[in-house]
Coordinates of C-alpha atoms in Angstrom, one line a residue:
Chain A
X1 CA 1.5 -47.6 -9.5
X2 CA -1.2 -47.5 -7.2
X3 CA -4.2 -44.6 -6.9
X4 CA -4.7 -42.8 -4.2
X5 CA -7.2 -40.2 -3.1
X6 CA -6.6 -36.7 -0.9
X7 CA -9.5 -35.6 0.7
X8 CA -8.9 -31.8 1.9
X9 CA -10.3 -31.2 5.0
X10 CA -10.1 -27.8 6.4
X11 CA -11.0 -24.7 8.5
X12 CA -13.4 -22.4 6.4
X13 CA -11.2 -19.6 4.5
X14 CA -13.9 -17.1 4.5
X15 CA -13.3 -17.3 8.8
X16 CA -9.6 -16.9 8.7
X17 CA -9.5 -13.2 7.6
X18 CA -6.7 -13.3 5.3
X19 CA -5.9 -10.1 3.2
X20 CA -5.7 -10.7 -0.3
X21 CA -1.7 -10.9 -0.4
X22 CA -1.9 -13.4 1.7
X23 CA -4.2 -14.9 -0.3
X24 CA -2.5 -14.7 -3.0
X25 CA 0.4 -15.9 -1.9
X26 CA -1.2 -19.0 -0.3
X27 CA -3.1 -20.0 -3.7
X28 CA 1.0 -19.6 -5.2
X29 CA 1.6 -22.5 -2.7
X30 CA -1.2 -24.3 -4.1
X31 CA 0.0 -23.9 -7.6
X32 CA 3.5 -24.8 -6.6
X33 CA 2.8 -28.3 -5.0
X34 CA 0.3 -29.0 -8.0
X35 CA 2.7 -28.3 -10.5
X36 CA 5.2 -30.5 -8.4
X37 CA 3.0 -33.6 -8.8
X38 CA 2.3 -32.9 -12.7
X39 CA 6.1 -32.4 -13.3
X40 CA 6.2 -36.0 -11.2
X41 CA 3.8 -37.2 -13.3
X42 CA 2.0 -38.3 -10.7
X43 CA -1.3 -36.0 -10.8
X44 CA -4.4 -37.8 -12.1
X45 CA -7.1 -35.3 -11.4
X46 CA -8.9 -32.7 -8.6
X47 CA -11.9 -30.9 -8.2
X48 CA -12.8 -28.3 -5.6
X49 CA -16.2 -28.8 -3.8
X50 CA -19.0 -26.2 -3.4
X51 CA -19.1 -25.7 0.9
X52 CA -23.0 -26.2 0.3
X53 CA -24.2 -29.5 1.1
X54 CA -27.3 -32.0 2.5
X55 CA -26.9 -35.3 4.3
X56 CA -29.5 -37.9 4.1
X57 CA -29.9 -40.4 7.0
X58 CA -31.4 -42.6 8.8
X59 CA -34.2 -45.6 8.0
X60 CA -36.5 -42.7 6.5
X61 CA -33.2 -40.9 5.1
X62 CA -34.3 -37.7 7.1
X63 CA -32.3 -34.5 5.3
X64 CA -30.1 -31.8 7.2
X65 CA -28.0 -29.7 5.9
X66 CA -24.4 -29.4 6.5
X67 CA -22.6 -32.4 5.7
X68 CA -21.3 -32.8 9.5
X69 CA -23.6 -32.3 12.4
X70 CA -20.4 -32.4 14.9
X71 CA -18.1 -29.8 13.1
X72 CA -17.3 -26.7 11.0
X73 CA -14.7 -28.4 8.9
X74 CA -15.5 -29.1 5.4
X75 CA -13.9 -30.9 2.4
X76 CA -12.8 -28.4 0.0
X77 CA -11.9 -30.8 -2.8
X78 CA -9.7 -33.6 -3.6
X79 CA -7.2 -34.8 -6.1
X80 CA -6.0 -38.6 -7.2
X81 CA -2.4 -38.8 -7.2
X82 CA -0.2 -41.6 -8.5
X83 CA 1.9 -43.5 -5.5
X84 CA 3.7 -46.9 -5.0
X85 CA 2.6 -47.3 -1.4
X86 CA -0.2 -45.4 1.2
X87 CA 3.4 -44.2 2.8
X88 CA 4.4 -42.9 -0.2
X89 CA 1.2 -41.1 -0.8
X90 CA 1.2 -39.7 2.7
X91 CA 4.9 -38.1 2.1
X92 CA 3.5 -36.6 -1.5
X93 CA 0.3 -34.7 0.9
X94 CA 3.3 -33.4 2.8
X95 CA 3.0 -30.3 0.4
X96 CA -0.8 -29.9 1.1
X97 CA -0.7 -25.6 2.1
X98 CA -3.7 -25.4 4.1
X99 CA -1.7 -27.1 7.5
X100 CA -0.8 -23.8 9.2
X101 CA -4.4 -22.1 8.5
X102 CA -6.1 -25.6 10.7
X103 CA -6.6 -28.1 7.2
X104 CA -6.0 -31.5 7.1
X105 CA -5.6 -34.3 4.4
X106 CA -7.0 -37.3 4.4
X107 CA -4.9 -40.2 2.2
X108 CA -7.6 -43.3 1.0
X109 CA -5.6 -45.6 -1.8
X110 CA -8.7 -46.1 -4.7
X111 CA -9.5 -49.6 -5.5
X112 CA -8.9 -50.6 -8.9
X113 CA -11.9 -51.7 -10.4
Chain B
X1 CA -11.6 -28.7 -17.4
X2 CA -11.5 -25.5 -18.9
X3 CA -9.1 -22.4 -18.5
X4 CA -5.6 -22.3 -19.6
X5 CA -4.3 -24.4 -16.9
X6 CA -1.5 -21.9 -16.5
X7 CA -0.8 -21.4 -12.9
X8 CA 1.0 -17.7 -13.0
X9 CA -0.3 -14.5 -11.4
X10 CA 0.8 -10.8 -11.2
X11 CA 2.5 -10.3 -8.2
X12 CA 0.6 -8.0 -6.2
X13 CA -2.3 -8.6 -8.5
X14 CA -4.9 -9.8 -5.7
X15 CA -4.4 -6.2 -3.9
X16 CA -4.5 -4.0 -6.8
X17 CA -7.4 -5.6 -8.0
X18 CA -9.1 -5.0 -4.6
X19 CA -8.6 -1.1 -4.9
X20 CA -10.5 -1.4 -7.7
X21 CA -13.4 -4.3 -6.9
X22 CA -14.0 -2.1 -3.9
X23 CA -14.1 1.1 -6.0
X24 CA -16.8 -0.8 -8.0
X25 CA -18.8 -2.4 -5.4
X26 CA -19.1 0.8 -3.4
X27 CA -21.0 2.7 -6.5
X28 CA -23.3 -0.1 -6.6
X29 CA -24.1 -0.6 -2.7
X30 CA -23.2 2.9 -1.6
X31 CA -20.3 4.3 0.6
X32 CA -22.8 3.7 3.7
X33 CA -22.2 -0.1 2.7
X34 CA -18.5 0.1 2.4
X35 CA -18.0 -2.8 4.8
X36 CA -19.9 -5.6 3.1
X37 CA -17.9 -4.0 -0.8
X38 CA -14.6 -5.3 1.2
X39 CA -16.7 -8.9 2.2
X40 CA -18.1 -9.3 -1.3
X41 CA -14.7 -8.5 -2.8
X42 CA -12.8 -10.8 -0.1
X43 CA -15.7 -13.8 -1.4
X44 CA -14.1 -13.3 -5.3
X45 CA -10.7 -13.7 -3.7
X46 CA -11.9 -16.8 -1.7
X47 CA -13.8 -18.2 -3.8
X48 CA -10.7 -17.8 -6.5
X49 CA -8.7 -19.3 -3.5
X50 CA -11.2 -22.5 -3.8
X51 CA -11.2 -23.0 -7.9
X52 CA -8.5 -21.5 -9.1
X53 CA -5.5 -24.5 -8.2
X54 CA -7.4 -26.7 -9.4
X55 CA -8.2 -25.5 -12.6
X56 CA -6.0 -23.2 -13.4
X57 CA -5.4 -19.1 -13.3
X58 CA -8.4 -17.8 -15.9
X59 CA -7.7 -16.3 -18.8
X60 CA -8.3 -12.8 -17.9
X61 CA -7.8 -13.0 -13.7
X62 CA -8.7 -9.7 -12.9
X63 CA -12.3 -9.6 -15.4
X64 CA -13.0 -13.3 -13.6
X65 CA -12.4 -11.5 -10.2
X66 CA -14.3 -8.1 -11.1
X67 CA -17.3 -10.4 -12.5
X68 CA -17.4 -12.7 -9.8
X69 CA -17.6 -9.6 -7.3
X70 CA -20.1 -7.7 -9.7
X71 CA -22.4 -10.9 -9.7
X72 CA -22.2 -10.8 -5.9
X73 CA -23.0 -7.5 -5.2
X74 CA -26.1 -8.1 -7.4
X75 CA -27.4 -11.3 -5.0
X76 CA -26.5 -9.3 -2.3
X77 CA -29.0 -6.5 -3.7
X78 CA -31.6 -8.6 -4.1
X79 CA -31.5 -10.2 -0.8
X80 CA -31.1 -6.7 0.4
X81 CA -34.3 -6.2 -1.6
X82 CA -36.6 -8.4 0.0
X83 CA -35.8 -6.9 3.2
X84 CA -36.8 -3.6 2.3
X85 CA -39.1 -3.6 0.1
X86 CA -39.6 0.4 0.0
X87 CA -35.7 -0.1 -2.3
X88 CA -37.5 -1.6 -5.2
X89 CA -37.0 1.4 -7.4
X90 CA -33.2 1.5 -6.4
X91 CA -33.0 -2.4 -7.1
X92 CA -34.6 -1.8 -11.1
X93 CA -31.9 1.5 -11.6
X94 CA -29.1 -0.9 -10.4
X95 CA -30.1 -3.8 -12.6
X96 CA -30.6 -1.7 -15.7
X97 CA -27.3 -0.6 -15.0
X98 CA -25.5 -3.9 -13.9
X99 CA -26.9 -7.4 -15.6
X100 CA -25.2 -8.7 -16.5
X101 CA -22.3 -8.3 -14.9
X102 CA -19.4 -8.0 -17.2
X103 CA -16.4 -5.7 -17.4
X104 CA -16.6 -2.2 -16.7
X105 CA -15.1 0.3 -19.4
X106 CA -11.9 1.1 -18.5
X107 CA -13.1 5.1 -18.2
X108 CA -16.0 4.3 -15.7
X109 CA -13.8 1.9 -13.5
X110 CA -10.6 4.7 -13.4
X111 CA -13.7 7.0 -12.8
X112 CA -14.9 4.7 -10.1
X113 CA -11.4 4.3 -8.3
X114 CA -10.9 8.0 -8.3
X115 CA -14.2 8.4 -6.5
X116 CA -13.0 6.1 -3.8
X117 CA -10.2 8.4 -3.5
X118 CA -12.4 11.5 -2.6
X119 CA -14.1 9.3 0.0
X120 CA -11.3 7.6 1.9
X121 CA -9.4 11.2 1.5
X122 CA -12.6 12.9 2.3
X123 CA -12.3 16.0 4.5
X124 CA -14.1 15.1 7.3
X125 CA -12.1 11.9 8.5
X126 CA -8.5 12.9 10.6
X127 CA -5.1 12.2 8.9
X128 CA -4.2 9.0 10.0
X129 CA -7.8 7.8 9.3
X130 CA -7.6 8.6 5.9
X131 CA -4.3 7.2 5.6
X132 CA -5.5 3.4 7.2
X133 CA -8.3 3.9 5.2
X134 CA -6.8 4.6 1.9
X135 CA -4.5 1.4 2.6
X136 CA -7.6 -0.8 3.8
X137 CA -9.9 0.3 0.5
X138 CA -7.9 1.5 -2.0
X139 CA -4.5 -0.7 -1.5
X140 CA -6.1 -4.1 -0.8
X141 CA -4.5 -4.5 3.1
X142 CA -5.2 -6.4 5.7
X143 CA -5.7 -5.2 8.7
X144 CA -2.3 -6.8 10.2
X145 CA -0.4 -5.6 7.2
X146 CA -1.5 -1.8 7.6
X147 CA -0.6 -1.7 11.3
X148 CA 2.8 -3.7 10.9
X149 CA 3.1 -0.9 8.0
X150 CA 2.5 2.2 9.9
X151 CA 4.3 0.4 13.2
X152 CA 1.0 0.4 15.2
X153 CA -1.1 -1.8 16.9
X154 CA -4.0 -3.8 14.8
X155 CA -6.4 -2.5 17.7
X156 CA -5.4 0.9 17.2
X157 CA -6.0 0.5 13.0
X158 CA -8.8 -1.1 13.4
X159 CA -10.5 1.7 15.5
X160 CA -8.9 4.4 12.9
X161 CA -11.1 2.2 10.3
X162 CA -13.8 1.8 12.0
X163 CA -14.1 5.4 13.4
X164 CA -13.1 6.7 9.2
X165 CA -16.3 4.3 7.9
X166 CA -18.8 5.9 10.6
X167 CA -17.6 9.4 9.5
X168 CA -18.1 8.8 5.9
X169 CA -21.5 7.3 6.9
X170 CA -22.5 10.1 9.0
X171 CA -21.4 12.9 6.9
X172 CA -23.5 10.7 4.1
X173 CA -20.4 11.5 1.8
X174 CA -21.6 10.1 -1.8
X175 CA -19.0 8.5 -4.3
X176 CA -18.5 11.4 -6.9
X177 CA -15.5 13.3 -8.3
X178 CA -15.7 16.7 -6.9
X179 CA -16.6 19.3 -9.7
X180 CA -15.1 23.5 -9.3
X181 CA -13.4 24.8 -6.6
X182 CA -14.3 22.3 -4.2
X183 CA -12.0 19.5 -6.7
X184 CA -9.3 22.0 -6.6
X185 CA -9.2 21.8 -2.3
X186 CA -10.7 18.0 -2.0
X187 CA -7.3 16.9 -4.6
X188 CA -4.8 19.0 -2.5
X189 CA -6.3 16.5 0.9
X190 CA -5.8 13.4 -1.5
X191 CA -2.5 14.3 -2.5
X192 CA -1.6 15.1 0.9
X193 CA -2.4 11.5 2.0
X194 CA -0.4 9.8 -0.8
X195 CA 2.3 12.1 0.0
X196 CA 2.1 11.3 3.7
X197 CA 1.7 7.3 2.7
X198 CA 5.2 7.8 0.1
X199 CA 7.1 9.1 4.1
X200 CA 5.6 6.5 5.9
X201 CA 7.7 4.1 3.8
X202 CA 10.6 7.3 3.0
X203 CA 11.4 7.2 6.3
X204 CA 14.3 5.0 7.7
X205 CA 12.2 4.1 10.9
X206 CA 10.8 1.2 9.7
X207 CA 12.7 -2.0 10.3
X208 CA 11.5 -4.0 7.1
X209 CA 13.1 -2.5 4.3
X210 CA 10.6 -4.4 2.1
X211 CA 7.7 -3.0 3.4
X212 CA 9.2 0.5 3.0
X213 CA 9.6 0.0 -0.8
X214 CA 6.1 -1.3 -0.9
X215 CA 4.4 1.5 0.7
X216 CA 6.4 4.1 -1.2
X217 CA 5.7 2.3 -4.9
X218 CA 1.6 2.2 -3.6
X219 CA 1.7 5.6 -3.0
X220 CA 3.5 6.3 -6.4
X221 CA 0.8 3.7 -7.8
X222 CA -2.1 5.9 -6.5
X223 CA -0.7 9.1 -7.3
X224 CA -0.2 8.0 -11.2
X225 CA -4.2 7.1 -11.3
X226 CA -4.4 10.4 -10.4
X227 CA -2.2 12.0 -12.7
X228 CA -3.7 9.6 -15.5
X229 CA -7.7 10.5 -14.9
X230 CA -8.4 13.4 -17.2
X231 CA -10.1 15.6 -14.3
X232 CA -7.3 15.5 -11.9
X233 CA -4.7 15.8 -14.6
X234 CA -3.0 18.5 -12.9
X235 CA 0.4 20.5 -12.5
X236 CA 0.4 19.2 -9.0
X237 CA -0.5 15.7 -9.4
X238 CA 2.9 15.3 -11.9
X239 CA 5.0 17.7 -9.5
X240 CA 4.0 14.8 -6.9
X241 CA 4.8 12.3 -8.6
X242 CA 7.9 14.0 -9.8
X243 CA 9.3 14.5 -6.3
X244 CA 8.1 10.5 -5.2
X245 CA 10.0 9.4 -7.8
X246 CA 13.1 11.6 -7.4
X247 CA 12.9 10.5 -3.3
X248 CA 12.5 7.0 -4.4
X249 CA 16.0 7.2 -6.7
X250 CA 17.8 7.2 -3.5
X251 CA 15.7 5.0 -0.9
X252 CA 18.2 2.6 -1.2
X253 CA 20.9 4.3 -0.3
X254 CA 19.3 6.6 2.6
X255 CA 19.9 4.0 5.3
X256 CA 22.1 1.4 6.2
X257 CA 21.4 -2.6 6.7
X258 CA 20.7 -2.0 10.4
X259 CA 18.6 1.2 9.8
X260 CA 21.2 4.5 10.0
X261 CA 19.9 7.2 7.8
X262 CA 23.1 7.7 5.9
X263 CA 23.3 11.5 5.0
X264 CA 23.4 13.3 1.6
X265 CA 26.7 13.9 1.7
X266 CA 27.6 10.0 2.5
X267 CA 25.4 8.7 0.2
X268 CA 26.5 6.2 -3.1
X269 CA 25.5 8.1 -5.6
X270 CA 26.4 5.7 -7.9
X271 CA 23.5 3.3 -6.2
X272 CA 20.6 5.8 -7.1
X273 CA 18.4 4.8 -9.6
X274 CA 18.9 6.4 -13.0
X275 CA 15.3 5.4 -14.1
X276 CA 13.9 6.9 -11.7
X277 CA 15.6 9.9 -11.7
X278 CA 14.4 10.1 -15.4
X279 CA 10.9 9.3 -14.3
X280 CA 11.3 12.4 -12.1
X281 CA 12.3 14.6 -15.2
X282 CA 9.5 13.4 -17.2
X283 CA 6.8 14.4 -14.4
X284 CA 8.5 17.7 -13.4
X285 CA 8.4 18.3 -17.0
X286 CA 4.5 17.6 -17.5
X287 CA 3.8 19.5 -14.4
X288 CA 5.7 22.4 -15.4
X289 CA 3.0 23.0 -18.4
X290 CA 0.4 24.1 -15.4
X291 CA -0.1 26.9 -13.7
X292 CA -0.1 27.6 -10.9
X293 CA 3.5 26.7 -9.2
X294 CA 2.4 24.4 -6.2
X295 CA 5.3 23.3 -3.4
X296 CA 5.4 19.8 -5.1
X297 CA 7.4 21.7 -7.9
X298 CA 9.0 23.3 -5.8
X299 CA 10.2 20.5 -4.0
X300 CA 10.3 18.0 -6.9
X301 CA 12.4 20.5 -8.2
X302 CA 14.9 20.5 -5.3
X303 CA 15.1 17.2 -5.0
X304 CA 16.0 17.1 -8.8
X305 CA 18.5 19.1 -8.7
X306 CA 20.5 16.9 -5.7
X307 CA 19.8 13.9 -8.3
X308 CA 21.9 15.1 -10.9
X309 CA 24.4 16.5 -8.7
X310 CA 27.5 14.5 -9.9
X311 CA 28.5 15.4 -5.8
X312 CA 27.8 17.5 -2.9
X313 CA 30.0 19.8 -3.8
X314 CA 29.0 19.9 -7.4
X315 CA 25.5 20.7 -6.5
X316 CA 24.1 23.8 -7.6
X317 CA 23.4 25.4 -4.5
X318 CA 22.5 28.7 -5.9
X319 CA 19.7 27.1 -7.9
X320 CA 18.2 25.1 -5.1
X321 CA 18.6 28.8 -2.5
X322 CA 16.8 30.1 -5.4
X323 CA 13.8 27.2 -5.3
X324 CA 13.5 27.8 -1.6
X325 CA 13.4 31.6 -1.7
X326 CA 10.5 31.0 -4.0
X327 CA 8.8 28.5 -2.0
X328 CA 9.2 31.1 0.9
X329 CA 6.8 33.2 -0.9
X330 CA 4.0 30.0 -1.7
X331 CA 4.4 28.5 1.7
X332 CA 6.3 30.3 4.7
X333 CA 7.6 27.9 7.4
X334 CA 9.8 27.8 9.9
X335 CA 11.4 24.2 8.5
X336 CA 12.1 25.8 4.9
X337 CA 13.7 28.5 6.5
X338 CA 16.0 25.8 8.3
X339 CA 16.9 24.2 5.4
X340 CA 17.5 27.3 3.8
X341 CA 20.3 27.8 6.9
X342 CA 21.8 24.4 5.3
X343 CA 22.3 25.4 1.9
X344 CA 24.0 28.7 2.8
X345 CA 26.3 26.7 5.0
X346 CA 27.4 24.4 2.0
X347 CA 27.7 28.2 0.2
X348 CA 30.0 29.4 3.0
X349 CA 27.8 32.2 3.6
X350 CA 28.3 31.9 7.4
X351 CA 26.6 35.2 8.3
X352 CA 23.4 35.2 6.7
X353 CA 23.5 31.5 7.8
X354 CA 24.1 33.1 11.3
X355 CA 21.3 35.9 11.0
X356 CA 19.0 33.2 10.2
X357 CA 19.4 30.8 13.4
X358 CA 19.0 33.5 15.7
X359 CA 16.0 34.6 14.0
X360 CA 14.8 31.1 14.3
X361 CA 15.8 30.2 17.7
X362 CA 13.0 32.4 19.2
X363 CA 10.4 31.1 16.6
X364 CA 8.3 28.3 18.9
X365 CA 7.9 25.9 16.3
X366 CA 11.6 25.4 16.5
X367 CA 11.8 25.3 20.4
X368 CA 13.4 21.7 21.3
X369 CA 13.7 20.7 17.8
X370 CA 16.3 18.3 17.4
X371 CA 16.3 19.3 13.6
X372 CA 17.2 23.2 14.9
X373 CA 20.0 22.0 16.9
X374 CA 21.4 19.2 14.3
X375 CA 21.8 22.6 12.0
X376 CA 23.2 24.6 14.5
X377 CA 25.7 22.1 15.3
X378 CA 26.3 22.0 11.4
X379 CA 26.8 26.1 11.7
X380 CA 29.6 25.6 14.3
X381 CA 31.4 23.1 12.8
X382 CA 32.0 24.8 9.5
X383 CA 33.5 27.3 11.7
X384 CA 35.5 24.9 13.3
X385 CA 33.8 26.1 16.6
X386 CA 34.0 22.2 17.9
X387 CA 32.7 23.1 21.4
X388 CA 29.3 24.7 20.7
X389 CA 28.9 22.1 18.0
X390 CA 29.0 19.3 20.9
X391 CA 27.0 21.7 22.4
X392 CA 24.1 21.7 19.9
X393 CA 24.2 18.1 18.8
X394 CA 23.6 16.9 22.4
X395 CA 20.7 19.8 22.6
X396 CA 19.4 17.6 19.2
X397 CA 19.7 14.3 21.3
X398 CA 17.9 15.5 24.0
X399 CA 15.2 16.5 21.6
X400 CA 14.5 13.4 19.7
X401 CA 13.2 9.9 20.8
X402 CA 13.4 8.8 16.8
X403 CA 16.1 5.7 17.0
X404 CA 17.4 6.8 13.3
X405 CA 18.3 10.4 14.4
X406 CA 19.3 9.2 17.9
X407 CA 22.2 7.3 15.7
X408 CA 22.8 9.8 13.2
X409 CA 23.7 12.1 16.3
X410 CA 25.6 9.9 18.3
X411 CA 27.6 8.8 14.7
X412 CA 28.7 12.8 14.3
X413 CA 29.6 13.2 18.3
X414 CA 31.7 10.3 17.7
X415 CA 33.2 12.4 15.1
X416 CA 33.4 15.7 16.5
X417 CA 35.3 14.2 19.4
X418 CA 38.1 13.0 17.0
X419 CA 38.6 16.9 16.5
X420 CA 39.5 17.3 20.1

């Protein structure tokens, strides 16, 4: 089994104006499609990721804030899954919730080291 | 990773706990900041949103949520701070009181949800405000939710909110339980609203049958924090909840799939909940140790009676005349003296019945009412007098645009004319 990485990319929840039903419901999907990968045995790990963030660049390594200069979308976290193939992987971020509400998922395999 | 990795939640949990985070947030920002409570307590919920999947549902969600909120608040204080400065003395009272933010006592947070009653109840704010308020503060809805609840646009319930938050600012209304008379007057208003929230979802108008059992179990919700905080602990605030939970017995079995009210008489009642029929004998009971007799007895007590009615016929009609005699003398209104007309009728008491509708016919508040002519048409039948009754029932149709009792009349034309 091969490693691969989901990097959740999406809109900002905060701008969405969801009541808290709905988000409640929505973190239920969340919990459902984790506990669909753990009962695979397929989930390796996740973290969420604070929306606060600096980027360094340039010769002199100038710092902005923001972590994109182009868009609004942030990464809000990302797990490492358990997958035979990148297709494979790409079917398993099928269940990835945020779709509807503008989010998107970004499936990198992890070199083994 | 910590937490227990468990990934199950309280239905509803998010929006009862919002009633309450709001309740708390408000005492510490004030009611003129009620807008940025909501935000604070919609950051908890996101911020929840964000941690929660991946680490799983805390230990105790609703402290984590109220904590997170409470914490917050207090950065949103101190920014608040360093823009006005002349606040300082506020800021130290509110930090001696808050830091660090933990749970509240049960008391003080009950107190602190009943204060947000007074407020999105409060006098000065028009009926529907209050009611899109209550739901928007108090419930935990969005915006979309209240107006597909009350079958209104979100424009229109968005203005209602936004026109009930400038009253309350305005009329600088202050989070506190009313004390004396003025509690006595500001709980009958409160009630009201819950009362009028329980028919929005009573009545068969609204196509979602879902929503309809939602907004009628909120309004019970509300009413039983009422009931359950020691200074509203009143005859009236069981009789409510008495006569909810005697309607409720029967919502299922008051309209059909496609939205017919199906009448009394019609009804299963074989379908109507027997635990909440019992729920309705325990509050009438509790309320019935208060004085004085308000109409929610009165019409908890009515409504109980058609509960344990083994049938129509069977139903002590002579008890529930009585009830409505007595109510005559509490509150007077044309209505009661309508349905007054319909319990005669089942009592074959034809004249007084008779005596009654002409009396009535000349009152204005029963000029074009299709309920008026739905009884008279009633009055005629009984009599076998199948002419006038078309007569009247097609008066009643003229008289309403509500699709439910459009059907309802059309359904008993249908049957008249098999008399012909």
């Amino acid at each position: 089994m091969k490693e691969f990485m989901f990097i959740f990319i999406g809109a900002d929840y905060q701008e969405l104006g969801l009541s808290p039903e709905e988000i409640q419901n929505l973190m239920g999907k969340w919990f459902a499609w984790i506990d669909e990968l753990k009962a695979k045995d397929l989930y390796i790990e996740g973290r969420p990721l604070f929306p606060v963030a600096k980027t360094l660049r340039g010769p002199s390594a100038v710092v902005t804030d923001g972590p994109f200069t182009e868009t609004k979308d942030i990464v809000g976290g990302y797990f490492i899954v358990k997958a035979s193939s990148l297709d494979e992987a790409a079917q398993l971020a099928q269940g990835f919730p945020d779709f509807h509400l503008g989010g998107s998922v970004e499936v990198r395999e992890v070199m083994q080291m | 990773m910590h937490g227990s990795n468990s990934h199950t939640l309280v239905d509803h949990l998010f929006r009862y706990e919002a009633g309450k985070m709001v309740a708390v947030l408000v005492r510490m920002l004030g009611v003129g900041h009620l807008e940025e409570a909501e935000d604070l307590v919609h950051e908890a919920f996101y911020q929840a949103l964000h941690t929660w999947p991946y680490n799983g549902v805390p230990v105790e969600p609703a402290a984590w949520l109220m904590q997170v909120a409470k914490r917050r608040a207090v950065d949103w204080i101190r920014k608040k701070q360093v823009r006005d400065a002349h606040q300082s003395r506020l800021i130290k009272s509110l930090h001696t009181q808050v830091p660090p933010p933990g749970p509240s006592l049960p008391d003080e947070l009950h107190d602190q949800q009943l204060q947000l009653f007074f407020a999105t109840c409060h006098p000065s704010l028009t009926g529907e405000d209050q009611i899109a308020l209550t739901l928007k503060i108090a419930s935990g809805f969005g915006i979309h939710e209240i107006a597909s609840a009350l079958l209104t646009q979100e424009e229109t319930i968005r203005k209602r909110i936004y026109r009930a938050r400038k009253a309350l600012q305005e009329n600088q209304v202050v989070m506190a339980i009313p004390t004396g008379k003025e509690l006595t007057s500001r709980l009958q208003v409160v009630l009201k609203v819950f009362y009028l929230l329980f028919n929005e979802g009573y009545q068969a108008s609204h196509p979602d049958w879902v929503i309809r059992q939602e907004l009628c179990a909120e309004a019970m919700r509300l009413t039983h924090l009422v009931w359950e905080h020691p200074r509203t602990r009143r005859g009236e605030s069981a009789a409510l909840m008495a006569l909810m939970s005697y309607h409720a017995s029967r919502l299922s079995s008051r309209s059909t799939e496609d939205q017919v009210l199906i009448l009394l008489a019609d009804q299963d009642r074989k379908s109507w909940s027997q635990t909440l029929i019992r729920q309705g004998h325990y509050f009438l009971h509790q309320a019935m140790n208060f004085k004085p007799i308000s109409v929610y007895h009165l019409e908890a007590a009515i409504s109980g009676q058609h509960c344990i009615a083994p049938s129509l016929a069977e139903t002590d009609w002579s008890r529930i005349l009585h009830l409505y005699e007595v109510m005559e003398e509490v509150q007077p209104s044309p209505v009661l003296r309508l349905n007054k007309v319909v319990v005669l009728l089942q009592m074959d008491r034809h004249q007084e019945a008779h005596r009654m509708l002409t009396l009535l016919e000349v009152e204005p508040a029963m000029h074009q009412h299709h309920y008026y002519y739905a009884v008279k048409a009633e009055y005629h039948q009984s009599l076998s007098e199948y002419e006038s009754a078309r007569m009247a029932l097609e008066q009643a149709l003229l008289c309403t645009s509500h699709p439910s009792s459009t059907r309802l009349y059309i359904e008993k034309l249908k049957r008249l004319n098999s008399f012909r």
